[in-house]
Amino acid sequence: MDEQVPRDFETLRATILDRRESLPKRIAQIAAYALDNPDDIAFGTAASIAASAGVQPSTLIRFAQQLGFDGFTSLQQVFRERLRERNSSYDERLQALRAKAEGGAGHRAIFDGFVAAASTSLNDISRTLDDANLEEAIALLAKAQTIYVLAKRRSYPVATYIAYALGKLKIRNQLIESAAGLNAEMVSFATPADAVIAISFSPYAPATIEEARAISEQGVPIVAITDSSFSPLAQFARVWFEVAEADFAGFRSLSATMALAMALTVGVGEKRRDAGRRRKA
Amino acid sequence: MDEQVPRDFETLRATILDRRESLPKRIAQIAAYALDNPDDIAFGTAASIAASAGVQPSTLIRFAQQLGFDGFTSLQQVFRERLRERNSSYDERLQALRAKAEGGAGHRAIFDGFVAAASTSLNDISRTLDDANLEEAIALLAKAQTIYVLAKRRSYPVATYIAYALGKLKIRNQLIESAAGLNAEMVSFATPADAVIAISFSPYAPATIEEARAISEQGVPIVAITDSSFSPLAQFARVWFEVAEADFAGFRSLSATMALAMALTVGVGEKRRDAGRRRKA
DNA sequence: GCCAATATGAAATAATAATTCCAATCCATA
DNA sequence: TATGGATTGGAATTATTATTTCATATTGGC
């Protein structure tokens, strides 16, 4: 018996490619289809796959048998296993990272912990972000004459990134910060024709809250990124996003907030470009 | 009919979690199993899944029906679809999202793009980061009297985050930035007993390079985070990290750099604490 | 503690899908 | 171009799997 049944996808693939030349026409046809559409093989029924590949179900079974399987079903297992492994790798790796980080095995573990926290946060936010909310925020910001950016302490890096990106997109913006302690004055220039992006997480920096309150009392609409509906920022905001960042070693990730911030920024850029184009036309 | 059938996995998951409380015991049991072992649902037969979850096949079908599906088979489709999608690698997904965003597919696509870019970057860096390099950098920084942080433009948010974290850890640090244009003077205070974290990506901000050169000429050791071995920063650095961030819509992610920055920061914090403890003992 | 409504288990049934079989066709070779 | 073997198509058969049904158990309200 020189027939070694390929148990994993890569071996199977190699075997098929190897024999390609010597396969009968219809078998070759289904072989090509299998390598091109492995997902279909994993999920389809013999009949549906055969139809998609343009052959008879029986041919599909002969193909499987020629490879040493005892039928289509066992061939299909290989294709399913492949999907399973590919898919689990990500979650499992995250799990492993977290476990290793918990175990405290040197500095690599710290790094892994931050990577895991960031990944988790990204997963969470892409699950929970509300599309309508995003549209509303972008629409609001796109109308603004000047976009003010307000964030301190832990959220400050996000603010600087937003300011950088807005600048690159040639969107007028003002980061509310001042070495000279002129924040209050800066805030007082904002009008209802402007808008604010405010970012703050618990424990909320008092200055951020205070400035957000002042600016909202002037009628300037606020888009807030914060961590719960109890956040004082949420009550001043016209639109607000709840972002739950995972933490590690006492520091919360910023990855989800960053992704959202970029989406807002670039979204505003696009919306303005579209509006401009429409006006010209 | 108020029954909205969840067509995608996330919606389904949310629906299940939402109703969790009100589900009968066995149904709840299979619901929990489904969320814990989605792969098994995708590939198993009703009988095999029911057995693994410790319920009857009929319960599984009732579960599906309660969610608004017309049977187990249509519920299973959702789990299969999830595998299909998840399976496409991050790179492929990023590619697809880019195309989608180009085509003007709404703002959600932009957001998804940034999330995908961040995830890709995190994947890459956790694959490529060299442990020894990390140890060396942390050892070097832990010895420093003052840690100077140097980064402009796109990398500036990372610098502010490092400065924030170092501050929280009570590690003396100095962000090299000055509204008054006194960077050169600031740099001149650094001595070989200090250290620098410098971050710069192509196109390298000339000021960063210039200051890095000046500071290295004073014998101050530099830990650099940059994007290639050809980076001018790499040549001034005692230790350097190559970080390849994925980009989307013209903006590169910062997630990998952030994770590395946090690992460095917290690593230094730990190393100092350990050293302090040893000295006391 | 009893009743009705609801939930569960187990087996029967229906549906679906894989496999087999055989006749028809194709192809290489003499 | 005739012949044997290999290949293929399509329907029949068999196996597997989902679903339904109904008897039994459990639960919650009075």
XYZ file of C-alpha atoms (C1' of nucleotides) in Angstrom:
622
model
C 0.000 0.000 0.000
C 1.754 3.141 -1.158
C -1.335 5.181 -0.383
C -0.689 7.614 2.419
C -3.892 9.455 3.182
C -3.191 13.187 3.614
C -4.532 14.176 6.976
C -3.762 17.874 6.830
C -4.549 20.420 4.216
C -1.017 21.251 3.199
C -0.118 17.641 2.553
C -3.317 17.223 0.635
C -2.603 20.252 -1.439
C 0.882 19.028 -2.224
C -0.440 15.616 -3.171
C -2.993 17.101 -5.521
C -0.496 19.384 -7.201
C 1.858 16.501 -7.540
C -0.616 14.293 -9.344
C -2.263 17.009 -11.307
C -0.823 15.865 -14.629
C -1.961 12.306 -14.318
C -5.538 12.968 -13.294
C -8.458 12.335 -15.664
C -10.184 15.407 -16.997
C -13.164 15.661 -14.686
C -11.187 14.656 -11.652
C -8.640 17.334 -12.497
C -11.493 19.776 -12.799
C -12.774 19.062 -9.328
C -9.207 19.043 -7.993
C -8.619 22.540 -9.303
C -11.906 23.679 -7.891
C -11.051 22.238 -4.500
C -7.778 24.122 -4.279
C -9.347 27.329 -5.511
C -12.400 27.188 -3.279
C -11.401 25.306 -0.154
C -14.117 27.027 1.864
C -16.789 25.677 -0.418
C -15.514 22.171 0.044
C -15.555 22.651 3.797
C -19.136 23.844 3.944
C -20.917 22.493 0.905
C -22.673 19.209 0.292
C -21.375 16.791 -2.265
C -24.182 17.761 -4.602
C -23.749 21.511 -4.257
C -20.001 21.354 -4.660
C -20.276 19.091 -7.664
C -22.714 21.493 -9.242
C -20.470 24.513 -8.617
C -17.508 22.678 -10.048
C -19.521 21.460 -12.998
C -19.185 17.757 -12.368
C -21.294 14.933 -11.052
C -21.366 14.105 -7.349
C -19.977 10.712 -8.134
C -16.898 12.322 -9.648
C -16.310 14.174 -6.459
C -16.381 10.922 -4.576
C -14.035 9.279 -7.018
C -11.686 12.182 -6.543
C -11.721 11.638 -2.812
C -11.174 7.944 -3.209
C -8.334 8.429 -5.601
C -6.598 10.451 -2.925
C -6.963 7.548 -0.546
C -9.957 8.736 1.425
C -12.808 6.370 1.754
C -15.333 8.916 0.610
C -16.190 12.547 0.243
C -16.952 12.908 3.917
C -13.448 12.138 5.081
C -11.956 14.392 2.438
C -14.199 17.153 3.681
C -12.892 16.699 7.209
C -9.484 17.890 6.073
C -10.960 21.048 4.640
C -12.930 21.663 7.785
C -9.984 21.093 10.014
C -8.086 23.695 8.088
C -10.749 26.312 8.758
C -10.917 25.395 12.385
C -7.219 25.804 12.914
C -6.881 28.976 10.982
C -9.697 30.476 12.876
C -8.766 29.380 16.331
C -5.218 30.606 15.960
C -6.114 34.208 16.608
C -8.268 33.764 19.668
C -6.033 31.110 21.050
C -2.969 33.174 20.564
C -4.618 36.009 22.417
C -5.522 33.630 25.185
C -1.977 32.328 25.303
C -0.558 35.837 25.356
C -2.739 36.779 28.224
C -1.861 33.652 30.143
C 1.835 34.218 29.602
C 1.537 37.814 30.659
C -0.333 36.802 33.793
C 2.389 34.310 34.590
C 4.826 37.193 34.756
C 7.647 35.637 32.761
C 9.951 38.614 32.291
C 9.625 41.637 30.108
C 8.406 39.806 27.091
C 5.334 38.930 29.121
C 4.705 42.606 29.778
C 4.875 43.317 26.115
C 2.548 40.436 25.343
C 0.145 41.767 27.916
C -0.079 45.128 26.211
C -0.530 43.503 22.841
C -3.298 41.342 24.249
C -4.992 44.326 25.884
C -4.872 46.253 22.636
C -6.258 43.343 20.643
C -9.041 42.788 23.105
C -10.003 46.437 23.021
C -10.092 46.438 19.254
C -12.260 43.351 19.228
C -14.642 44.900 21.689
C -15.047 48.164 19.976
C -15.616 46.702 16.567
C -18.357 44.661 18.132
C -20.031 47.451 19.992
C -19.582 50.539 17.858
C -22.885 51.885 16.614
C -22.887 52.853 12.943
C -25.576 55.457 13.280
C -23.666 57.099 16.073
C -20.582 57.264 13.922
C -22.478 58.804 11.028
C -24.043 61.384 13.298
C -20.734 62.367 14.840
C -19.054 62.703 11.471
C -21.900 64.761 10.078
C -21.742 67.056 13.078
C -17.987 67.511 12.878
C -17.979 67.967 9.119
C -20.178 71.047 9.452
C -17.899 72.711 11.990
C -15.826 75.734 11.078
C -13.146 74.824 13.579
C -12.847 71.508 15.357
C -11.614 71.904 18.916
C -9.894 68.924 20.455
C -10.097 68.481 24.191
C -8.311 65.815 26.224
C -5.826 65.637 29.089
C -3.591 63.131 30.757
C -4.131 59.627 29.525
C -6.306 60.733 26.632
C -3.976 63.508 25.573
C -2.026 61.343 23.107
C -5.230 60.710 21.216
C -5.904 64.427 21.074
C -2.480 65.124 19.633
C -2.980 62.416 17.051
C -6.342 63.826 16.041
C -4.839 67.271 15.755
C -2.026 65.906 13.626
C -4.396 64.039 11.322
C -6.821 66.950 10.985
C -3.893 69.155 10.123
C -2.712 66.770 7.437
C -6.215 66.741 5.985
C -6.247 70.549 6.026
C -9.149 70.728 8.414
C -9.036 73.712 10.708
C -8.603 72.589 14.287
C -7.432 73.756 17.655
C -5.976 71.623 20.388
C -7.135 72.978 23.722
C -3.903 73.144 25.656
C -1.788 75.987 26.665
C 1.417 76.204 28.559
C 0.436 79.751 29.451
C -2.793 78.646 31.147
C -4.997 80.337 28.588
C -7.355 77.406 28.111
C -10.362 79.341 29.329
C -9.735 82.072 26.782
C -9.215 79.555 24.022
C -12.497 77.907 24.883
C -14.312 81.220 24.883
C -13.564 81.723 21.166
C -15.621 78.703 20.161
C -19.056 79.349 18.666
C -22.062 77.136 17.850
C -20.737 76.965 14.295
C -17.731 75.045 15.610
C -17.566 71.621 17.218
C -15.559 69.784 19.837
C -14.102 66.325 20.112
C -13.697 65.644 23.816
C -12.066 62.543 25.234
C -11.973 61.546 28.861
C -11.947 58.349 30.837
C -12.417 57.624 34.495
C -10.984 59.157 36.578
C -12.073 62.134 34.552
C -9.603 64.977 34.501
C -11.432 67.854 36.207
C -10.073 70.356 33.726
C -11.523 68.404 30.812
C -14.949 68.262 32.412
C -14.852 71.903 33.347
C -13.858 73.011 29.885
C -16.405 70.715 28.276
C -19.117 72.226 30.440
C -18.072 75.762 29.647
C -17.910 75.114 25.948
C -21.239 73.310 25.825
C -22.854 76.228 27.617
C -21.726 78.398 24.738
C -23.809 76.161 22.491
C -20.885 74.429 20.858
C -21.815 70.822 19.986
C -19.609 68.165 21.541
C -18.695 64.714 20.307
C -17.443 62.776 23.311
C -15.424 59.603 23.627
C -15.703 58.231 27.118
C -16.107 55.025 29.059
C -19.608 54.886 30.450
C -22.996 56.470 30.367
C -22.317 57.833 33.844
C -19.408 59.807 32.569
C -19.863 63.538 33.148
C -18.759 64.030 29.563
C -21.742 62.103 28.252
C -24.190 64.625 29.628
C -22.593 67.553 27.842
C -22.255 65.734 24.570
C -24.478 65.897 21.517
C -23.111 62.540 20.396
C -21.040 60.224 22.509
C -19.208 56.944 22.174
C -18.695 54.394 24.868
C -15.276 52.826 24.519
C -14.178 50.115 26.935
C -10.421 49.687 26.827
C -8.800 46.644 28.357
C -6.033 47.349 30.789
C -2.769 45.740 31.678
C -0.345 46.421 34.491
C -2.420 49.389 35.533
C -2.394 51.062 32.143
C -5.341 51.022 29.818
C -4.890 50.477 26.159
C -5.595 53.330 23.780
C -5.922 51.263 20.639
C -9.701 51.292 20.390
C -9.914 55.002 21.109
C -7.238 55.643 18.515
C -9.056 53.639 15.880
C -12.265 55.497 16.565
C -10.477 58.832 16.565
C -8.945 58.092 13.190
C -12.247 56.963 11.762
C -13.841 60.235 12.892
C -11.025 62.295 11.489
C -10.789 60.612 8.123
C -14.567 60.370 7.964
C -14.841 64.121 8.338
C -12.191 64.566 5.674
C -14.163 62.407 3.255
C -17.463 64.029 4.014
C -16.023 67.455 3.368
C -14.447 66.349 0.131
C -17.744 64.905 -1.047
C -19.628 68.032 -0.074
C -17.086 70.180 -1.883
C -17.376 68.089 -5.013
C -21.136 68.270 -4.940
C -21.079 72.026 -4.561
C -18.852 72.408 -7.608
C -20.976 70.118 -9.746
C -43.820 39.552 14.082
C -41.247 41.247 16.282
C -38.734 38.518 15.610
C -35.664 39.826 13.819
C -33.560 36.858 12.793
C -29.876 37.550 13.447
C -28.038 37.016 10.208
C -24.507 37.575 11.433
C -22.670 36.100 14.328
C -22.214 39.273 16.313
C -25.873 40.102 16.250
C -26.666 36.554 17.184
C -24.241 36.671 20.052
C -25.719 39.904 21.306
C -29.220 38.498 21.065
C -28.256 35.428 23.039
C -26.521 37.413 25.751
C -29.475 39.713 25.904
C -31.970 36.925 26.503
C -29.725 34.824 28.620
C -31.661 35.436 31.800
C -35.015 34.505 30.411
C -34.003 31.244 28.743
C -35.094 27.869 30.135
C -32.370 25.778 31.693
C -31.525 23.407 28.870
C -31.857 26.077 26.264
C -29.522 28.259 28.270
C -27.143 25.339 28.466
C -26.968 24.948 24.723
C -26.787 28.721 24.327
C -23.715 28.871 26.533
C -22.187 25.970 24.701
C -22.808 27.645 21.380
C -21.025 30.827 22.385
C -18.156 28.889 23.929
C -17.704 26.445 21.086
C -18.800 28.206 17.934
C -16.602 25.981 15.794
C -18.396 22.898 16.967
C -21.709 24.389 15.991
C -20.347 25.272 12.595
C -19.214 21.759 11.763
C -21.048 19.313 13.979
C -24.316 17.540 13.343
C -27.288 18.297 15.490
C -26.826 14.998 17.271
C -23.103 15.383 17.921
C -23.465 18.956 19.154
C -26.357 18.045 21.381
C -24.324 15.221 22.867
C -21.315 17.459 23.541
C -23.503 20.060 25.153
C -25.322 17.426 27.176
C -28.790 18.027 25.757
C -31.156 16.391 23.323
C -31.077 17.228 19.620
C -34.604 18.496 19.930
C -33.482 21.057 22.470
C -30.938 22.327 20.019
C -33.636 22.799 17.454
C -35.888 24.544 19.934
C -33.036 26.857 20.731
C -32.658 27.728 17.081
C -36.368 28.274 16.710
C -36.544 30.470 19.751
C -33.997 32.725 18.113
C -36.238 33.017 15.120
C -34.508 30.561 12.809
C -36.655 27.936 11.225
C -34.378 25.129 12.324
C -30.934 24.092 13.346
C -29.672 24.216 9.803
C -30.247 27.928 9.359
C -28.733 28.670 12.741
C -25.699 26.708 11.693
C -25.327 28.860 8.597
C -24.548 31.833 10.793
C -21.777 29.970 12.539
C -20.362 28.830 9.248
C -20.458 32.271 7.785
C -18.465 33.505 10.723
C -15.724 30.978 10.065
C -15.616 31.897 6.434
C -15.118 35.524 7.214
C -12.761 35.123 10.080
C -10.702 32.836 8.037
C -9.650 35.443 5.546
C -6.396 36.693 6.954
C -5.998 40.172 8.291
C -4.030 41.235 5.282
C -6.756 40.066 2.977
C -9.349 41.751 5.083
C -7.388 44.975 5.131
C -7.078 44.792 1.372
C -10.782 44.251 1.004
C -11.588 47.104 3.373
C -9.297 49.427 1.506
C -11.074 48.626 -1.696
C -14.418 49.073 -0.004
C -13.462 52.425 1.502
C -12.107 53.592 -1.860
C -15.423 52.719 -3.395
C -17.066 55.072 -0.927
C -18.743 52.411 1.178
C -19.584 54.569 4.140
C -17.870 55.461 7.322
C -18.179 52.118 8.998
C -15.773 50.765 6.401
C -13.263 53.437 7.355
C -13.535 52.503 10.985
C -13.178 48.809 10.204
C -10.110 49.672 8.182
C -8.388 51.346 11.091
C -9.261 48.474 13.369
C -7.867 46.013 10.854
C -4.716 48.075 10.407
C -4.188 48.151 14.147
C -4.748 44.423 14.479
C -2.381 43.663 11.646
C 0.297 45.811 13.204
C -0.102 44.121 16.546
C 0.141 40.721 14.924
C 3.278 41.691 13.087
C 5.073 43.148 16.005
C 4.313 40.307 18.339
C 5.785 38.020 15.732
C 8.891 40.012 15.053
C 9.844 41.618 18.344
C 13.157 40.366 19.605
C 13.181 39.516 23.296
C 16.862 40.195 23.794
C 16.458 43.598 22.238
C 13.665 44.408 24.615
C 15.682 43.312 27.641
C 18.616 45.387 26.534
C 16.538 48.481 25.984
C 14.855 48.164 29.341
C 18.148 47.618 31.133
C 19.584 50.675 29.454
C 16.616 52.873 30.280
C 16.352 51.618 33.849
C 19.841 52.916 34.617
C 19.104 56.385 33.333
C 18.800 59.322 35.718
C 16.391 61.088 33.420
C 14.660 59.572 30.432
C 14.285 62.033 27.580
C 11.494 61.371 25.141
C 11.920 62.557 21.597
C 9.297 62.382 18.856
C 7.471 64.746 16.530
C 4.490 64.794 14.248
C 2.969 61.379 13.781
C 5.015 59.830 16.569
C 4.336 62.632 18.990
C 1.253 61.001 20.526
C 3.400 58.063 21.531
C 5.867 60.391 23.179
C 3.158 62.068 25.207
C 1.848 58.695 26.278
C 5.296 57.562 27.366
C 5.767 60.770 29.289
C 2.407 60.312 30.969
C 3.144 56.721 31.929
C 6.647 57.444 33.167
C 5.214 60.232 35.269
C 2.632 57.935 36.770
C 5.382 55.478 37.602
C 7.401 58.291 39.210
C 10.245 57.935 36.777
C 11.988 61.188 36.019
C 11.479 62.110 32.396
C 11.548 65.019 30.026
C 9.548 65.370 26.853
C 11.663 67.222 24.321
C 9.274 69.835 23.063
C 9.089 73.483 23.622
C 6.759 76.108 22.389
C 9.526 78.603 22.984
C 11.912 76.823 20.620
C 14.316 75.837 23.367
C 14.719 72.239 22.240
C 18.418 72.635 21.606
C 18.980 73.890 25.136
C 16.870 71.105 26.589
C 18.891 68.563 24.707
C 22.136 70.070 25.894
C 21.309 69.239 29.511
C 21.347 65.507 28.867
C 24.408 63.571 30.041
C 25.702 60.035 29.457
C 24.021 59.055 32.742
C 20.653 59.755 31.115
C 18.948 58.003 28.215
C 16.653 58.820 25.331
C 13.654 57.116 23.784
C 13.444 58.417 20.244
C 10.646 57.580 17.847
C 10.506 58.445 14.206
C 9.074 56.938 11.065
C 9.544 57.710 7.426
C 9.395 60.498 6.403
C 11.603 61.261 9.343
C 10.974 64.637 10.935
C 14.236 66.529 10.392
C 14.068 68.032 13.885
C 13.924 64.569 15.450
C 16.945 63.394 13.508
C 18.874 66.535 14.246
C 18.187 66.392 17.953
C 18.926 62.692 18.072
C 22.278 63.327 16.457
C 23.130 66.140 18.825
C 22.171 64.148 21.856
C 24.048 61.035 20.787
C 27.160 63.128 20.232
C 26.948 64.078 23.883
C 27.269 60.383 24.682
C 23.674 59.905 25.761
C 22.475 56.405 24.868
C 19.437 56.246 22.598
C 16.724 53.624 22.350
C 15.050 54.120 18.999
C 11.736 52.950 17.606
C 11.698 53.303 13.870
C 10.628 51.558 10.716
C 13.690 50.266 8.943
C 17.370 49.623 9.290
C 17.980 52.456 6.838
C 16.360 54.898 9.185
C 18.752 57.653 10.209
C 17.630 57.059 13.765
C 18.972 53.525 13.717
C 22.515 54.709 13.260
C 22.471 56.932 16.321
C 20.824 54.352 18.513
C 22.400 52.034 21.050
C 19.350 49.772 20.771
C 16.669 50.035 18.140
C 13.390 48.394 17.265
C 11.973 47.937 13.826
C 8.219 48.405 13.905
C 6.186 48.027 10.736
C 2.791 49.614 11.129
C 0.043 48.877 8.650
C -1.606 51.906 7.143
C -5.097 52.752 6.109
C -6.489 55.712 4.221
C -3.080 57.305 4.284
C -2.614 57.103 8.033
C -0.415 54.547 9.693
C -1.557 52.771 12.790
C 0.206 53.490 16.053
C -0.969 50.454 17.922
C 2.220 48.409 17.679
C 4.393 51.354 18.599
C 2.122 52.094 21.530
C 2.297 48.545 22.796
C 6.064 48.551 22.561
C 6.275 51.939 24.233
C 4.154 50.746 27.112
C 6.196 47.599 27.489
C 9.366 49.664 27.668
C 7.877 52.049 30.173
C 6.373 49.492 32.486
C 9.417 47.268 32.053
C 11.628 50.068 33.298
C 9.272 50.618 36.194
C 9.484 46.974 37.193
C 13.218 46.787 36.803
C 13.702 49.798 39.043
C 11.368 48.448 41.664
C 13.222 45.154 41.696
C 16.562 46.906 41.926
C 15.318 49.069 44.794
C 14.059 46.061 46.677
C 17.337 44.237 46.237
C 19.301 47.199 47.489
C 17.200 47.356 50.640
C 17.479 43.610 51.327
C -50.256 21.537 47.241
C -52.740 21.702 42.871
C -53.297 23.140 38.147
C -51.977 24.940 33.934
C -48.375 26.270 31.227
C -43.948 25.361 29.878
C -39.997 22.632 29.186
C -37.684 18.246 28.337
C -36.539 13.516 26.723
C -36.798 9.857 23.571
C -38.191 7.710 19.702
C -40.519 7.932 15.137
C -40.488 10.127 10.878
C -39.180 12.970 7.139
C -35.687 15.096 4.610
C -31.354 15.360 2.859
C -27.126 13.825 1.434
C -23.492 10.336 0.363
C -22.498 6.459 -2.084
C -23.009 2.804 -5.402
C -24.071 0.852 -9.653
C -24.511 0.366 -14.373
C -24.937 1.903 -18.900
C -22.927 5.169 -22.047
C -18.964 7.427 -23.736
C -14.347 8.442 -24.522
C -9.657 7.433 -25.649
C -5.492 5.056 -26.638
C -3.620 1.459 -29.143
C -3.166 -2.091 -32.551
C -11.306 1.782 -37.469
C -12.132 -1.862 -34.183
C -11.352 -3.164 -29.318
C -10.464 -3.044 -24.517
C -9.916 -0.392 -20.635
C -10.663 3.750 -18.341
C -13.755 7.470 -17.415
C -18.080 9.647 -16.900
C -23.146 10.676 -16.202
C -27.273 9.835 -14.011
C -30.400 7.395 -11.402
C -31.128 4.060 -7.628
C -29.881 2.923 -3.166
C -28.313 3.411 1.292
C -26.852 6.078 5.117
C -27.064 9.920 7.743
C -29.144 13.758 9.777
C -32.767 17.120 10.881
C -37.187 17.547 12.501
C -41.578 16.311 14.529
C -44.346 14.212 17.766
C -45.907 12.792 21.966
C -45.430 11.213 26.546
C -43.346 12.793 30.784
C -41.381 15.985 33.859
C -40.828 20.498 35.762
C -41.993 25.006 37.054
C -44.505 29.046 38.546
C -48.785 31.108 40.023
C -52.801 30.805 42.974
